[in-house]
Amino acid sequence: MDRKIVYVDHAATTYVKPEVFEAMKPFFTDFYGNPSSIYYLGRESKKAVEEARQKIADCIGAQSSEIFFTGSGTEADNWAVRGIAFANIKKGKHIITSAIEHHAVLEVFQYLQSEGFEVTILPVDENGFVNPEDLKNAIRPDTTLVSIMFANNEIGTIQPIKELVSIAREKGVIFHTDAVQAMGNVDIKVNELGVDLLSMSAHKFYGPKGVGALYIKKGTRINSIMLGGAQESRRRAGTENVAGVIGMAAALELAYKNLDNYNKHLKALSNRLIDKVTERIPYVRINGDRDIRLPGNVNLSFNFIEGESLLLMLDMKGIQASSGSACTSGSLDPSHVLLAIGLPHEIAHGSLRVTFGEKNTEEEVDYIVDNLEEIVGKLRMMSPLYEDFVKNDPGIKVTNHKAI
Amino acid sequence: MYSEKVMDHFSNPRNVGEIENADGIGQVGNPKCGDIMKVYLKIENDIIVDVKFKTFGCGAAVATSSMATELIKGKTLEEASKITNKAVLEALGGLPPAKVHCSVLAEEAVTAAINDYRRKQGLEIENQLCDGCCG
């Protein structure tokens, strides 16, 4: 690539680490056997898939028989929610989730609601936390599932999962957590957390795209959603993505080995960005909890400007970031997460998500801040909202102009 | 997703700014929907001699504002009020389907500014506008 690229959208996806790619390569070209075949090439593939399963289980504190490979994090979420809801229908048809889940969970809840399930969506506070008391009050005798994400993909807030799990367990309710954003960033051990199901996706931690996994605790009643083969202990049909699962295991092992240093690196970059932006750009708000958050996530709202314009101008400078603006989603509403934490629409429209990764540097942070200052200034000069604000139009509501 | 022409008008928008003592000012849209356009007109002998705009919105909103102001500059009020969102769209070489409402907003901002001028002159208002999200 000959153009300057500053990639700060690691929550969208990551590159595949060279050592991960190396581990995968032989399974495209040399060991291409179908793991279900009984001859040598098939057996080698099978062995490699089972080794990958064991590695992943060891990382997250599970048994290998509790790890099920899927085609994505989205599939893992769909399977968990649908599979549990339908398998436990005799107990009841009430299921609980939170307002800030990924659409891979929220839309399955909406679907189940249309199928006659009763759905409770728990609110979050201004930093994006679910209140454990709310969960306690929402659980009924006919509740079968609670699905609450480990860490939010937009604002980075990390939920008090352990506490939430213990509430659900006390009442005998199955607990699923979507850990797609958290995995590889946080030291997750399912045996310590006590969750019954957990979703992950390889391409969020420097593994390949198109492969995910669902942890299902032994003894959990769940229906399959993919039928037509005996793979994955008859629970998820489809020929295994052999190279993919090997890549996922290699990437997760590297992530767990390097967790402390990676965290420190990301936290330093995030703090540098937050400090410099709030020092140099007025009328900005930091979304999500300042401390209990994914270390590489920074979510900012700039008053008076719109997120897509901001992204396009950043892109012209090679900066690859993301926004919760409506215009990036094709609807008129901005991000459901930003609205759920109480941001007014016009502030939510002007949001920017920066998510750092391994290769980002302090110089890149400074480059981002320099360009942000210029671009935000330029867009504000074009903004009728800013003009009204400057002229003190009482009709324009300005949220806190001091950073949190 | 945007044409080169759209990106050109987005990155180098024409006629950005305000006109002091403008003869007509129109503002449409709603911060809730994520786009607001404000158009200022300077009118002499029924001709738009100058036009400026300010826009809060996405790339398409900025580009359509810029193009709309280009299209009406130097035109008579009658000519300008005939410029539709289709003309703005065509001049930009099209927009993604989800963004077509931005071109409607540009047409409405111009209409609102012309209406404001006519109101101030005690003239009849020809095109009424809706309020809120016109998407």
Tab-separated table of N, CA, C and O in Angstrom, chain A residues 4-10 269 272-274 276-277 280-281 298 300 302 310 313-314 317-321 352-357 360-376:
chain	number	residue	atom	x	y	z
A	4	LYS	N	-0.681	6.656	2.997
A	4	LYS	CA	-0.524	6.641	4.449
A	4	LYS	C	-1.810	6.120	5.090
A	4	LYS	O	-2.895	6.611	4.785
A	5	ILE	N	-1.646	5.138	5.925
A	5	ILE	CA	-2.808	4.585	6.617
A	5	ILE	C	-2.531	4.597	8.122
A	5	ILE	O	-1.498	4.111	8.579
A	6	VAL	N	-3.460	5.215	8.862
A	6	VAL	CA	-3.412	5.094	10.322
A	6	VAL	C	-4.674	4.330	10.699
A	6	VAL	O	-5.783	4.880	10.676
A	7	TYR	N	-4.506	3.057	10.980
A	7	TYR	CA	-5.668	2.203	11.228
A	7	TYR	C	-6.027	2.204	12.717
A	7	TYR	O	-5.254	1.723	13.548
A	8	VAL	N	-7.155	2.779	13.039
A	8	VAL	CA	-7.603	2.808	14.441
A	8	VAL	C	-9.063	2.339	14.513
A	8	VAL	O	-9.922	3.000	15.093
A	9	ASP	N	-9.311	1.184	13.910
A	9	ASP	CA	-10.654	0.610	13.948
A	9	ASP	C	-10.556	-0.883	14.283
A	9	ASP	O	-11.188	-1.719	13.638
A	10	HIS	N	-9.759	-1.191	15.304
A	10	HIS	CA	-9.510	-2.588	15.658
A	10	HIS	C	-10.730	-3.285	16.257
A	10	HIS	O	-10.751	-4.506	16.353
A	269	LEU	N	-2.049	4.699	24.879
A	269	LEU	CA	-2.486	5.401	23.663
A	269	LEU	C	-3.847	6.068	23.875
A	269	LEU	O	-4.048	7.222	23.496
A	272	ARG	N	-3.504	9.102	26.076
A	272	ARG	CA	-2.856	10.194	25.343
A	272	ARG	C	-3.877	10.892	24.428
A	272	ARG	O	-3.944	12.119	24.385
A	273	LEU	N	-4.687	10.091	23.744
A	273	LEU	CA	-5.693	10.664	22.840
A	273	LEU	C	-6.719	11.488	23.624
A	273	LEU	O	-7.018	12.634	23.267
A	274	ILE	N	-7.221	10.901	24.713
A	274	ILE	CA	-8.252	11.602	25.499
A	274	ILE	C	-7.692	12.908	26.068
A	274	ILE	O	-8.321	13.964	25.970
A	276	LYS	N	-5.146	14.769	25.061
A	276	LYS	CA	-4.840	15.802	24.061
A	276	LYS	C	-6.099	16.362	23.414
A	276	LYS	O	-6.171	17.560	23.152
A	277	VAL	N	-7.053	15.490	23.139
A	277	VAL	CA	-8.284	15.975	22.500
A	277	VAL	C	-9.018	16.929	23.429
A	277	VAL	O	-9.439	18.014	23.019
A	280	ARG	N	-7.282	20.261	23.609
A	280	ARG	CA	-7.206	21.116	22.420
A	280	ARG	C	-8.530	21.367	21.721
A	280	ARG	O	-8.637	22.303	20.916
A	281	ILE	N	-9.519	20.542	21.961
A	281	ILE	CA	-10.797	20.730	21.255
A	281	ILE	C	-11.910	20.942	22.275
A	281	ILE	O	-12.144	20.089	23.127
A	298	VAL	N	-11.745	4.392	22.580
A	298	VAL	CA	-12.060	5.779	22.919
A	298	VAL	C	-13.262	6.182	22.078
A	298	VAL	O	-13.234	6.057	20.859
A	300	LEU	N	-15.769	9.383	21.396
A	300	LEU	CA	-15.902	10.815	21.631
A	300	LEU	C	-17.104	11.368	20.884
A	300	LEU	O	-17.398	10.914	19.779
A	302	PHE	N	-18.403	15.005	19.438
A	302	PHE	CA	-18.089	16.412	19.198
A	302	PHE	C	-19.387	17.145	18.918
A	302	PHE	O	-20.102	16.805	17.973
A	310	LEU	N	-17.115	13.750	9.487
A	310	LEU	CA	-15.858	13.633	10.227
A	310	LEU	C	-15.044	12.439	9.734
A	310	LEU	O	-13.844	12.549	9.462
A	313	MET	N	-13.527	12.999	6.242
A	313	MET	CA	-12.372	13.904	6.254
A	313	MET	C	-11.163	13.243	6.901
A	313	MET	O	-10.028	13.465	6.480
A	314	LEU	N	-11.399	12.434	7.919
A	314	LEU	CA	-10.288	11.690	8.527
A	314	LEU	C	-9.713	10.704	7.510
A	314	LEU	O	-8.493	10.540	7.397
A	317	LYS	N	-7.174	11.873	5.237
A	317	LYS	CA	-5.845	11.957	5.850
A	317	LYS	C	-5.311	10.550	6.175
A	317	LYS	O	-4.317	10.408	6.893
A	318	GLY	N	-5.998	9.558	5.716
A	318	GLY	CA	-5.525	8.179	5.925
A	318	GLY	C	-5.952	7.568	7.238
A	318	GLY	O	-5.576	6.446	7.556
A	319	ILE	N	-6.750	8.303	8.033
A	319	ILE	CA	-7.148	7.804	9.355
A	319	ILE	C	-8.435	6.984	9.226
A	319	ILE	O	-9.462	7.498	8.773
A	320	GLN	N	-8.354	5.731	9.595
A	320	GLN	CA	-9.463	4.791	9.418
A	320	GLN	C	-10.143	4.573	10.773
A	320	GLN	O	-9.647	3.825	11.609
A	321	ALA	N	-11.271	5.262	10.981
A	321	ALA	CA	-11.970	5.155	12.261
A	321	ALA	C	-13.445	4.921	12.013
A	321	ALA	O	-13.862	4.716	10.873
A	352	LEU	N	-17.402	9.684	17.395
A	352	LEU	CA	-16.243	9.073	16.734
A	352	LEU	C	-15.726	7.957	17.630
A	352	LEU	O	-15.545	8.155	18.831
A	353	ARG	N	-15.523	6.777	17.035
A	353	ARG	CA	-14.931	5.676	17.797
A	353	ARG	C	-13.534	5.382	17.258
A	353	ARG	O	-13.367	5.094	16.092
A	354	VAL	N	-12.570	5.484	18.165
A	354	VAL	CA	-11.192	5.131	17.836
A	354	VAL	C	-10.859	3.882	18.635
A	354	VAL	O	-11.055	3.860	19.855
A	355	THR	N	-10.406	2.821	17.982
A	355	THR	CA	-10.000	1.625	18.736
A	355	THR	C	-8.583	1.233	18.312
A	355	THR	O	-8.333	0.906	17.163
A	356	PHE	N	-7.688	1.329	19.298
A	356	PHE	CA	-6.268	1.115	19.033
A	356	PHE	C	-5.904	-0.360	18.986
A	356	PHE	O	-6.627	-1.209	19.506
A	357	GLY	N	-4.758	-0.629	18.362
A	357	GLY	CA	-4.238	-1.989	18.282
A	357	GLY	C	-2.744	-2.011	18.507
A	357	GLY	O	-2.107	-0.987	18.786
A	360	ASN	N	-0.208	0.524	16.694
A	360	ASN	CA	-0.373	1.979	16.788
A	360	ASN	C	0.712	2.584	17.677
A	360	ASN	O	1.202	1.946	18.609
A	361	THR	N	1.060	3.831	17.358
A	361	THR	CA	2.151	4.504	18.082
A	361	THR	C	1.688	5.847	18.647
A	361	THR	O	0.631	6.365	18.242
A	362	GLU	N	2.505	6.409	19.524
A	362	GLU	CA	2.200	7.740	20.072
A	362	GLU	C	2.182	8.787	18.963
A	362	GLU	O	1.383	9.716	18.987
A	363	GLU	N	3.086	8.628	17.997
A	363	GLU	CA	3.129	9.580	16.871
A	363	GLU	C	1.809	9.551	16.105
A	363	GLU	O	1.318	10.593	15.669
A	364	GLU	N	1.246	8.364	15.970
A	364	GLU	CA	-0.038	8.266	15.268
A	364	GLU	C	-1.143	8.965	16.064
A	364	GLU	O	-2.017	9.604	15.488
A	365	VAL	N	-1.095	8.837	17.380
A	365	VAL	CA	-2.083	9.527	18.208
A	365	VAL	C	-1.978	11.032	17.972
A	365	VAL	O	-2.981	11.718	17.764
A	366	ASP	N	-0.745	11.540	17.950
A	366	ASP	CA	-0.550	12.974	17.744
A	366	ASP	C	-1.042	13.405	16.361
A	366	ASP	O	-1.622	14.484	16.205
A	367	TYR	N	-0.801	12.554	15.367
A	367	TYR	CA	-1.266	12.829	14.007
A	367	TYR	C	-2.808	12.898	13.980
A	367	TYR	O	-3.395	13.774	13.349
A	368	ILE	N	-3.426	11.979	14.700
A	368	ILE	CA	-4.899	11.976	14.772
A	368	ILE	C	-5.401	13.261	15.430
A	368	ILE	O	-6.322	13.913	14.940
A	369	VAL	N	-4.762	13.642	16.547
A	369	VAL	CA	-5.215	14.830	17.281
A	369	VAL	C	-5.055	16.082	16.414
A	369	VAL	O	-5.987	16.899	16.317
A	370	ASP	N	-3.914	16.212	15.736
A	370	ASP	CA	-3.695	17.379	14.871
A	370	ASP	C	-4.787	17.480	13.812
A	370	ASP	O	-5.352	18.542	13.575
A	371	ASN	N	-5.075	16.355	13.177
A	371	ASN	CA	-6.079	16.363	12.121
A	371	ASN	C	-7.487	16.562	12.662
A	371	ASN	O	-8.296	17.257	12.059
A	372	LEU	N	-7.760	15.944	13.808
A	372	LEU	CA	-9.078	16.115	14.426
A	372	LEU	C	-9.330	17.587	14.729
A	372	LEU	O	-10.424	18.102	14.454
A	373	GLU	N	-8.329	18.237	15.287
A	373	GLU	CA	-8.491	19.643	15.661
A	373	GLU	C	-8.860	20.466	14.426
A	373	GLU	O	-9.788	21.280	14.454
A	374	GLU	N	-8.144	20.214	13.336
A	374	GLU	CA	-8.376	20.961	12.111
A	374	GLU	C	-9.756	20.639	11.507
A	374	GLU	O	-10.512	21.537	11.135
A	375	ILE	N	-10.062	19.351	11.448
A	375	ILE	CA	-11.309	18.925	10.800
A	375	ILE	C	-12.539	19.350	11.612
A	375	ILE	O	-13.517	19.852	11.060
A	376	VAL	N	-12.464	19.153	12.935
A	376	VAL	CA	-13.602	19.549	13.776
A	376	VAL	C	-13.823	21.054	13.637
A	376	VAL	O	-14.958	21.530	13.501
